[in-house]
Amino acid sequence: MNFDIARKKMVETQIVARGVKDRRVIEAMLKVPRHLFVQEAMAAQAYGDNSLPIGEKQTISQPYTVALMSEMLQLTGSESVLEIGTGSGYQAAILASLARRVYTIERIPALAAKARRLFDALALTNISMKIDDGTVGWASEALFDAIIVTAGAPDIPSALLDQLVVGGCLVIPVGDKQDQVLYRVRKLEDGTVAREKSIPCRFVKLIGREGWSEDQ
Ligand code: SAM
């Protein structure tokens, strides 16, 4: 299988055709080798129009979802971005092309270890990662210009809003344990937030102090 051809087709038919316009997002999706971020036995399915299992009962998101969420962050290249839910590391690798610095948090050590090996192999030196509950953010590196949560949350974690600059945006799926809606939440000067609704989506659970409990 020619992965370069499959990746180009993925970008044309799943991402550009569905309305993603940000040139930098499109370039990043054309560049990052998604097949390295899935389980080896699934490499041939990496450019399909769907999410895939990555072990530990977790998933790598559908390519379109990754592109859309990246576009919603409105990055220009100078930003410090926080991601909650490293998973395979694919979304962080895309963000590494779009922002100055990426901080990413994963709660499952085995996934974090695998993602770290890939970041090293691909020389993605502007990604910092830690194993922790991301619902409380990464206080020592705050404030962030943008924050992305790639697991489904019951509500917007207040710690994440506290760690966002005024004018910055947080992209997050919010809903119940099965179905969510993607939101872009902008922090306003008066301390309130403006919520913009995007598409319905289905993510695995955000588990943590300001998320779901593990056995819920
Ligand atoms: N962004 C990932 C990628 O590109 O592969 C996909 C993320 S997967 C849909 C959701 C991830 O969020 C899982 O790996 C899960 O373990 C992680 N997660 C869930 N709750 C978390 C939390 N409180 N802190 C950090 N990671 C969390």
PDB file of C-alpha atoms and ligand atoms in Angstrom:
ATOM      1  CA  MET A   1       0.000   0.000   0.000  1.00  0.00           C
ATOM      2  CA  ASN A   2       1.273   3.471  -0.884  1.00  0.00           C
ATOM      3  CA  PHE A   3       0.641   5.529   2.260  1.00  0.00           C
ATOM      4  CA  ASP A   4       1.462   8.872   0.584  1.00  0.00           C
ATOM      5  CA  ILE A   5      -1.241   8.327  -2.034  1.00  0.00           C
ATOM      6  CA  ALA A   6      -3.727   7.118   0.612  1.00  0.00           C
ATOM      7  CA  ARG A   7      -3.023  10.207   2.735  1.00  0.00           C
ATOM      8  CA  LYS A   8      -3.518  12.597  -0.195  1.00  0.00           C
ATOM      9  CA  LYS A   9      -6.813  10.911  -1.021  1.00  0.00           C
ATOM     10  CA  MET A  10      -7.890  11.109   2.627  1.00  0.00           C
ATOM     11  CA  VAL A  11      -7.246  14.862   2.656  1.00  0.00           C
ATOM     12  CA  GLU A  12      -9.084  15.465  -0.635  1.00  0.00           C
ATOM     13  CA  THR A  13     -12.136  13.277  -0.047  1.00  0.00           C
ATOM     14  CA  GLN A  14     -12.639  13.471   3.737  1.00  0.00           C
ATOM     15  CA  ILE A  15     -11.264  16.860   4.727  1.00  0.00           C
ATOM     16  CA  VAL A  16     -11.260  19.390   1.870  1.00  0.00           C
ATOM     17  CA  ALA A  17     -14.492  17.961   0.427  1.00  0.00           C
ATOM     18  CA  ARG A  18     -16.208  18.485   3.810  1.00  0.00           C
ATOM     19  CA  GLY A  19     -15.246  22.139   4.002  1.00  0.00           C
ATOM     20  CA  VAL A  20     -11.991  22.381   5.962  1.00  0.00           C
ATOM     21  CA  LYS A  21     -10.263  25.431   4.449  1.00  0.00           C
ATOM     22  CA  ASP A  22      -7.329  26.335   6.710  1.00  0.00           C
ATOM     23  CA  ARG A  23      -4.291  25.814   4.445  1.00  0.00           C
ATOM     24  CA  ARG A  24      -1.993  25.116   7.388  1.00  0.00           C
ATOM     25  CA  VAL A  25      -4.312  22.386   8.721  1.00  0.00           C
ATOM     26  CA  ILE A  26      -4.523  20.814   5.258  1.00  0.00           C
ATOM     27  CA  GLU A  27      -0.701  20.887   4.918  1.00  0.00           C
ATOM     28  CA  ALA A  28      -0.294  19.269   8.347  1.00  0.00           C
ATOM     29  CA  MET A  29      -2.781  16.496   7.511  1.00  0.00           C
ATOM     30  CA  LEU A  30      -0.883  15.874   4.246  1.00  0.00           C
ATOM     31  CA  LYS A  31       2.421  15.657   6.093  1.00  0.00           C
ATOM     32  CA  VAL A  32       1.904  13.630   9.285  1.00  0.00           C
ATOM     33  CA  PRO A  33       2.175   9.845   8.678  1.00  0.00           C
ATOM     34  CA  ARG A  34      -1.087   8.717  10.354  1.00  0.00           C
ATOM     35  CA  HIS A  35      -0.296   5.021   9.646  1.00  0.00           C
ATOM     36  CA  LEU A  36       2.514   5.171  12.240  1.00  0.00           C
ATOM     37  CA  PHE A  37       0.034   6.209  14.961  1.00  0.00           C
ATOM     38  CA  VAL A  38      -2.276   3.182  14.610  1.00  0.00           C
ATOM     39  CA  GLN A  39      -1.575  -0.404  15.652  1.00  0.00           C
ATOM     40  CA  GLU A  40       0.768  -2.037  13.138  1.00  0.00           C
ATOM     41  CA  ALA A  41      -1.843  -4.591  12.055  1.00  0.00           C
ATOM     42  CA  MET A  42      -4.210  -1.722  11.177  1.00  0.00           C
ATOM     43  CA  ALA A  43      -1.778   0.392   9.153  1.00  0.00           C
ATOM     44  CA  ALA A  44      -3.700  -0.324   5.931  1.00  0.00           C
ATOM     45  CA  GLN A  45      -6.863   1.136   7.536  1.00  0.00           C
ATOM     46  CA  ALA A  46      -5.164   4.266   8.881  1.00  0.00           C
ATOM     47  CA  TYR A  47      -6.452   6.551   6.114  1.00  0.00           C
ATOM     48  CA  GLY A  48     -10.053   5.322   6.270  1.00  0.00           C
ATOM     49  CA  ASP A  49     -12.932   7.644   7.150  1.00  0.00           C
ATOM     50  CA  ASN A  50     -13.294   6.438  10.734  1.00  0.00           C
ATOM     51  CA  SER A  51     -11.782   6.232  14.191  1.00  0.00           C
ATOM     52  CA  LEU A  52      -9.718   3.117  15.053  1.00  0.00           C
ATOM     53  CA  PRO A  53      -8.867   1.268  18.282  1.00  0.00           C
ATOM     54  CA  ILE A  54      -5.389   2.004  19.678  1.00  0.00           C
ATOM     55  CA  GLY A  55      -5.458  -0.414  22.643  1.00  0.00           C
ATOM     56  CA  GLU A  56      -6.430   0.159  26.297  1.00  0.00           C
ATOM     57  CA  LYS A  57     -10.063   0.571  25.075  1.00  0.00           C
ATOM     58  CA  GLN A  58      -9.164   3.947  23.512  1.00  0.00           C
ATOM     59  CA  THR A  59      -9.300   5.294  19.957  1.00  0.00           C
ATOM     60  CA  ILE A  60      -7.552   7.514  17.442  1.00  0.00           C
ATOM     61  CA  SER A  61     -10.164   9.978  16.133  1.00  0.00           C
ATOM     62  CA  GLN A  62     -11.515  10.017  12.579  1.00  0.00           C
ATOM     63  CA  PRO A  63      -9.250  12.152  10.315  1.00  0.00           C
ATOM     64  CA  TYR A  64     -12.025  14.688   9.638  1.00  0.00           C
ATOM     65  CA  THR A  65     -12.590  15.210  13.382  1.00  0.00           C
ATOM     66  CA  VAL A  66      -8.871  15.861  13.892  1.00  0.00           C
ATOM     67  CA  ALA A  67      -8.814  18.370  11.008  1.00  0.00           C
ATOM     68  CA  LEU A  68     -12.012  20.126  12.107  1.00  0.00           C
ATOM     69  CA  MET A  69     -10.917  20.478  15.742  1.00  0.00           C
ATOM     70  CA  SER A  70      -7.505  21.748  14.596  1.00  0.00           C
ATOM     71  CA  GLU A  71      -9.167  24.334  12.357  1.00  0.00           C
ATOM     72  CA  MET A  72     -11.516  25.409  15.170  1.00  0.00           C
ATOM     73  CA  LEU A  73      -8.480  26.372  17.283  1.00  0.00           C
ATOM     74  CA  GLN A  74      -7.575  29.102  14.704  1.00  0.00           C
ATOM     75  CA  LEU A  75      -3.832  28.706  15.212  1.00  0.00           C
ATOM     76  CA  THR A  76      -1.306  30.928  13.415  1.00  0.00           C
ATOM     77  CA  GLY A  77       1.976  29.350  14.533  1.00  0.00           C
ATOM     78  CA  SER A  78       2.942  31.417  17.584  1.00  0.00           C
ATOM     79  CA  GLU A  79       0.744  29.702  20.163  1.00  0.00           C
ATOM     80  CA  SER A  80       1.250  27.536  23.190  1.00  0.00           C
ATOM     81  CA  VAL A  81      -1.438  24.828  23.036  1.00  0.00           C
ATOM     82  CA  LEU A  82      -2.595  22.315  25.635  1.00  0.00           C
ATOM     83  CA  GLU A  83      -4.137  18.999  24.566  1.00  0.00           C
ATOM     84  CA  ILE A  84      -5.988  16.717  26.986  1.00  0.00           C
ATOM     85  CA  GLY A  85      -5.994  13.065  25.809  1.00  0.00           C
ATOM     86  CA  THR A  86      -2.753  12.305  23.930  1.00  0.00           C
ATOM     87  CA  GLY A  87      -3.982   8.823  22.954  1.00  0.00           C
ATOM     88  CA  SER A  88      -1.949   7.741  19.914  1.00  0.00           C
ATOM     89  CA  GLY A  89      -0.220  11.138  19.700  1.00  0.00           C
ATOM     90  CA  TYR A  90      -1.623  11.869  16.222  1.00  0.00           C
ATOM     91  CA  GLN A  91      -3.559  15.031  17.130  1.00  0.00           C
ATOM     92  CA  ALA A  92      -0.518  16.341  19.031  1.00  0.00           C
ATOM     93  CA  ALA A  93       1.675  15.675  15.972  1.00  0.00           C
ATOM     94  CA  ILE A  94      -0.731  17.709  13.817  1.00  0.00           C
ATOM     95  CA  LEU A  95      -0.740  20.523  16.401  1.00  0.00           C
ATOM     96  CA  ALA A  96       3.073  20.488  16.456  1.00  0.00           C
ATOM     97  CA  SER A  97       2.951  21.782  12.846  1.00  0.00           C
ATOM     98  CA  LEU A  98       0.396  24.462  13.666  1.00  0.00           C
ATOM     99  CA  ALA A  99       1.627  25.979  16.945  1.00  0.00           C
ATOM    100  CA  ARG A 100       4.894  27.014  18.578  1.00  0.00           C
ATOM    101  CA  ARG A 101       4.647  24.580  21.493  1.00  0.00           C
ATOM    102  CA  VAL A 102       2.302  21.698  22.327  1.00  0.00           C
ATOM    103  CA  TYR A 103       1.680  20.383  25.845  1.00  0.00           C
ATOM    104  CA  THR A 104      -0.241  17.113  25.910  1.00  0.00           C
ATOM    105  CA  ILE A 105      -1.535  15.038  28.828  1.00  0.00           C
ATOM    106  CA  GLU A 106      -2.520  11.338  28.817  1.00  0.00           C
ATOM    107  CA  ARG A 107      -3.804   9.372  31.823  1.00  0.00           C
ATOM    108  CA  ILE A 108      -2.875   5.873  30.542  1.00  0.00           C
ATOM    109  CA  PRO A 109       0.886   5.244  30.863  1.00  0.00           C
ATOM    110  CA  ALA A 110       1.109   2.583  28.094  1.00  0.00           C
ATOM    111  CA  LEU A 111      -0.400   4.977  25.521  1.00  0.00           C
ATOM    112  CA  ALA A 112       1.794   7.828  26.699  1.00  0.00           C
ATOM    113  CA  ALA A 113       4.928   5.676  26.335  1.00  0.00           C
ATOM    114  CA  LYS A 114       4.030   4.719  22.776  1.00  0.00           C
ATOM    115  CA  ALA A 115       3.231   8.319  21.806  1.00  0.00           C
ATOM    116  CA  ARG A 116       6.497   9.525  23.297  1.00  0.00           C
ATOM    117  CA  ARG A 117       8.461   7.011  21.209  1.00  0.00           C
ATOM    118  CA  LEU A 118       6.745   8.330  18.069  1.00  0.00           C
ATOM    119  CA  PHE A 119       7.399  11.979  18.953  1.00  0.00           C
ATOM    120  CA  ASP A 120      11.083  11.081  19.364  1.00  0.00           C
ATOM    121  CA  ALA A 121      11.222   9.046  16.142  1.00  0.00           C
ATOM    122  CA  LEU A 122       9.603  11.882  14.165  1.00  0.00           C
ATOM    123  CA  ALA A 123      11.782  14.520  15.906  1.00  0.00           C
ATOM    124  CA  LEU A 124       8.719  16.463  17.103  1.00  0.00           C
ATOM    125  CA  THR A 125      10.773  18.457  19.574  1.00  0.00           C
ATOM    126  CA  ASN A 126       8.108  21.084  20.323  1.00  0.00           C
ATOM    127  CA  ILE A 127       5.834  18.576  22.108  1.00  0.00           C
ATOM    128  CA  SER A 128       5.965  18.139  25.883  1.00  0.00           C
ATOM    129  CA  MET A 129       3.962  15.304  27.401  1.00  0.00           C
ATOM    130  CA  LYS A 130       3.044  14.134  30.866  1.00  0.00           C
ATOM    131  CA  ILE A 131       0.999  11.337  32.424  1.00  0.00           C
ATOM    132  CA  ASP A 132      -1.695  12.860  34.617  1.00  0.00           C
ATOM    133  CA  ASP A 133      -5.350  13.765  34.947  1.00  0.00           C
ATOM    134  CA  GLY A 134      -5.684  16.435  32.268  1.00  0.00           C
ATOM    135  CA  THR A 135      -8.987  17.759  33.602  1.00  0.00           C
ATOM    136  CA  VAL A 136      -6.944  19.816  36.064  1.00  0.00           C
ATOM    137  CA  GLY A 137      -4.762  21.191  33.255  1.00  0.00           C
ATOM    138  CA  TRP A 138      -1.010  21.845  33.468  1.00  0.00           C
ATOM    139  CA  ALA A 139      -0.724  24.762  35.892  1.00  0.00           C
ATOM    140  CA  SER A 140       3.064  25.184  35.732  1.00  0.00           C
ATOM    141  CA  GLU A 141       2.939  25.804  31.958  1.00  0.00           C
ATOM    142  CA  ALA A 142      -0.213  27.990  31.916  1.00  0.00           C
ATOM    143  CA  LEU A 143      -1.474  30.265  30.464  1.00  0.00           C
ATOM    144  CA  PHE A 144      -2.283  28.585  27.123  1.00  0.00           C
ATOM    145  CA  ASP A 145      -3.380  30.377  23.958  1.00  0.00           C
ATOM    146  CA  ALA A 146      -5.607  27.447  23.006  1.00  0.00           C
ATOM    147  CA  ILE A 147      -6.775  24.194  24.618  1.00  0.00           C
ATOM    148  CA  ILE A 148      -8.181  21.068  22.956  1.00  0.00           C
ATOM    149  CA  VAL A 149      -9.875  18.199  24.770  1.00  0.00           C
ATOM    150  CA  THR A 150     -10.042  14.964  22.759  1.00  0.00           C
ATOM    151  CA  ALA A 151     -12.283  12.949  25.089  1.00  0.00           C
ATOM    152  CA  GLY A 152     -15.986  13.464  25.851  1.00  0.00           C
ATOM    153  CA  ALA A 153     -16.631  15.667  28.883  1.00  0.00           C
ATOM    154  CA  PRO A 154     -19.766  16.017  31.028  1.00  0.00           C
ATOM    155  CA  ASP A 155     -19.059  19.762  31.232  1.00  0.00           C
ATOM    156  CA  ILE A 156     -16.272  22.278  30.659  1.00  0.00           C
ATOM    157  CA  PRO A 157     -13.528  21.736  33.284  1.00  0.00           C
ATOM    158  CA  SER A 158     -13.145  25.024  35.176  1.00  0.00           C
ATOM    159  CA  ALA A 159      -9.383  24.505  35.624  1.00  0.00           C
ATOM    160  CA  LEU A 160      -8.966  24.546  31.851  1.00  0.00           C
ATOM    161  CA  LEU A 161     -10.801  27.864  31.539  1.00  0.00           C
ATOM    162  CA  ASP A 162      -8.613  29.272  34.332  1.00  0.00           C
ATOM    163  CA  GLN A 163      -5.505  28.262  32.349  1.00  0.00           C
ATOM    164  CA  LEU A 164      -6.664  29.857  29.075  1.00  0.00           C
ATOM    165  CA  VAL A 165      -5.662  33.390  28.034  1.00  0.00           C
ATOM    166  CA  VAL A 166      -8.416  35.985  27.611  1.00  0.00           C
ATOM    167  CA  GLY A 167      -9.421  35.795  23.955  1.00  0.00           C
ATOM    168  CA  GLY A 168      -8.162  32.206  23.662  1.00  0.00           C
ATOM    169  CA  CYS A 169     -10.348  29.265  22.733  1.00  0.00           C
ATOM    170  CA  LEU A 170     -11.029  25.819  24.084  1.00  0.00           C
ATOM    171  CA  VAL A 171     -12.364  23.130  21.736  1.00  0.00           C
ATOM    172  CA  ILE A 172     -14.154  20.355  23.587  1.00  0.00           C
ATOM    173  CA  PRO A 173     -16.807  17.650  23.080  1.00  0.00           C
ATOM    174  CA  VAL A 174     -19.471  18.012  25.798  1.00  0.00           C
ATOM    175  CA  GLY A 175     -22.432  15.728  26.403  1.00  0.00           C
ATOM    176  CA  ASP A 176     -23.291  12.372  27.941  1.00  0.00           C
ATOM    177  CA  LYS A 177     -21.152   9.215  27.957  1.00  0.00           C
ATOM    178  CA  GLN A 178     -22.233   8.177  24.455  1.00  0.00           C
ATOM    179  CA  ASP A 179     -22.964  11.299  22.442  1.00  0.00           C
ATOM    180  CA  GLN A 180     -21.528  14.766  22.565  1.00  0.00           C
ATOM    181  CA  VAL A 181     -21.506  18.045  20.666  1.00  0.00           C
ATOM    182  CA  LEU A 182     -18.292  19.776  19.723  1.00  0.00           C
ATOM    183  CA  TYR A 183     -17.986  23.295  21.156  1.00  0.00           C
ATOM    184  CA  ARG A 184     -15.589  26.172  20.675  1.00  0.00           C
ATOM    185  CA  VAL A 185     -15.544  28.164  23.900  1.00  0.00           C
ATOM    186  CA  ARG A 186     -13.939  31.599  23.858  1.00  0.00           C
ATOM    187  CA  LYS A 187     -12.833  33.252  27.116  1.00  0.00           C
ATOM    188  CA  LEU A 188     -14.014  36.853  27.252  1.00  0.00           C
ATOM    189  CA  GLU A 189     -12.506  39.854  29.023  1.00  0.00           C
ATOM    190  CA  ASP A 190     -15.267  40.044  31.627  1.00  0.00           C
ATOM    191  CA  GLY A 191     -14.514  36.472  32.722  1.00  0.00           C
ATOM    192  CA  THR A 192     -17.531  34.939  30.966  1.00  0.00           C
ATOM    193  CA  VAL A 193     -17.351  32.599  27.975  1.00  0.00           C
ATOM    194  CA  ALA A 194     -18.984  32.545  24.529  1.00  0.00           C
ATOM    195  CA  ARG A 195     -19.929  29.025  23.373  1.00  0.00           C
ATOM    196  CA  GLU A 196     -20.225  28.160  19.675  1.00  0.00           C
ATOM    197  CA  LYS A 197     -21.787  24.816  18.762  1.00  0.00           C
ATOM    198  CA  SER A 198     -20.250  22.676  16.006  1.00  0.00           C
ATOM    199  CA  ILE A 199     -21.079  19.088  14.983  1.00  0.00           C
ATOM    200  CA  PRO A 200     -22.397  16.090  16.967  1.00  0.00           C
ATOM    201  CA  CYS A 201     -19.627  13.638  17.827  1.00  0.00           C
ATOM    202  CA  ARG A 202     -18.755  10.460  19.772  1.00  0.00           C
ATOM    203  CA  PHE A 203     -15.625  10.355  21.900  1.00  0.00           C
ATOM    204  CA  VAL A 204     -14.420   8.001  24.608  1.00  0.00           C
ATOM    205  CA  LYS A 205     -14.947   9.350  28.141  1.00  0.00           C
ATOM    206  CA  LEU A 206     -12.874  12.092  29.728  1.00  0.00           C
ATOM    207  CA  ILE A 207     -12.065  10.472  33.073  1.00  0.00           C
ATOM    208  CA  GLY A 208     -10.852  12.573  35.967  1.00  0.00           C
ATOM    209  CA  ARG A 209     -11.536  15.055  38.719  1.00  0.00           C
ATOM    210  CA  GLU A 210     -13.521  17.343  36.390  1.00  0.00           C
ATOM    211  CA  GLY A 211     -14.661  14.542  34.074  1.00  0.00           C
ATOM    212  CA  TRP A 212     -16.463  11.202  34.460  1.00  0.00           C
ATOM    213  CA  SER A 213     -15.474   8.712  37.126  1.00  0.00           C
ATOM    214  CA  GLU A 214     -13.833   5.535  35.842  1.00  0.00           C
ATOM    215  CA  ASP A 215     -16.715   3.211  36.742  1.00  0.00           C
ATOM    216  CA  GLN A 216     -19.526   5.570  35.673  1.00  0.00           C
TER     217      GLN A 216
HETATM  218  N1  SAM B   1      -6.004  12.748  20.628  1.00  0.00           N
HETATM  219  C1  SAM B   1      -5.902  11.319  20.504  1.00  0.00           C
HETATM  220  C2  SAM B   1      -5.197  10.874  19.261  1.00  0.00           C
HETATM  221  O1  SAM B   1      -4.818  11.717  18.439  1.00  0.00           O
HETATM  222  O2  SAM B   1      -4.999   9.670  19.125  1.00  0.00           O
HETATM  223  C3  SAM B   1      -7.222  10.615  20.636  1.00  0.00           C
HETATM  224  C4  SAM B   1      -7.705  10.642  22.000  1.00  0.00           C
HETATM  225  S1  SAM B   1      -8.744   9.329  22.524  1.00  0.00           S
HETATM  226  C5  SAM B   1     -10.199   9.654  21.623  1.00  0.00           C
HETATM  227  C6  SAM B   1      -9.021   9.968  24.173  1.00  0.00           C
HETATM  228  C7  SAM B   1      -7.825   9.861  25.080  1.00  0.00           C
HETATM  229  O3  SAM B   1      -8.091  10.651  26.239  1.00  0.00           O
HETATM  230  C8  SAM B   1      -7.569   8.447  25.567  1.00  0.00           C
HETATM  231  O4  SAM B   1      -6.252   8.082  25.278  1.00  0.00           O
HETATM  232  C9  SAM B   1      -7.817   8.553  27.082  1.00  0.00           C
HETATM  233  O5  SAM B   1      -7.012   7.692  27.846  1.00  0.00           O
HETATM  234  C10 SAM B   1      -7.505  10.000  27.335  1.00  0.00           C
HETATM  235  N2  SAM B   1      -8.078  10.575  28.556  1.00  0.00           N
HETATM  236  C11 SAM B   1      -9.318  10.399  29.082  1.00  0.00           C
HETATM  237  N3  SAM B   1      -9.453  11.127  30.206  1.00  0.00           N
HETATM  238  C12 SAM B   1      -8.270  11.793  30.392  1.00  0.00           C
HETATM  239  C13 SAM B   1      -7.779  12.710  31.363  1.00  0.00           C
HETATM  240  N4  SAM B   1      -8.512  13.116  32.406  1.00  0.00           N
HETATM  241  N5  SAM B   1      -6.522  13.176  31.245  1.00  0.00           N
HETATM  242  C14 SAM B   1      -5.733  12.785  30.216  1.00  0.00           C
HETATM  243  N6  SAM B   1      -6.135  11.916  29.271  1.00  0.00           N
HETATM  244  C15 SAM B   1      -7.388  11.439  29.343  1.00  0.00           C
END
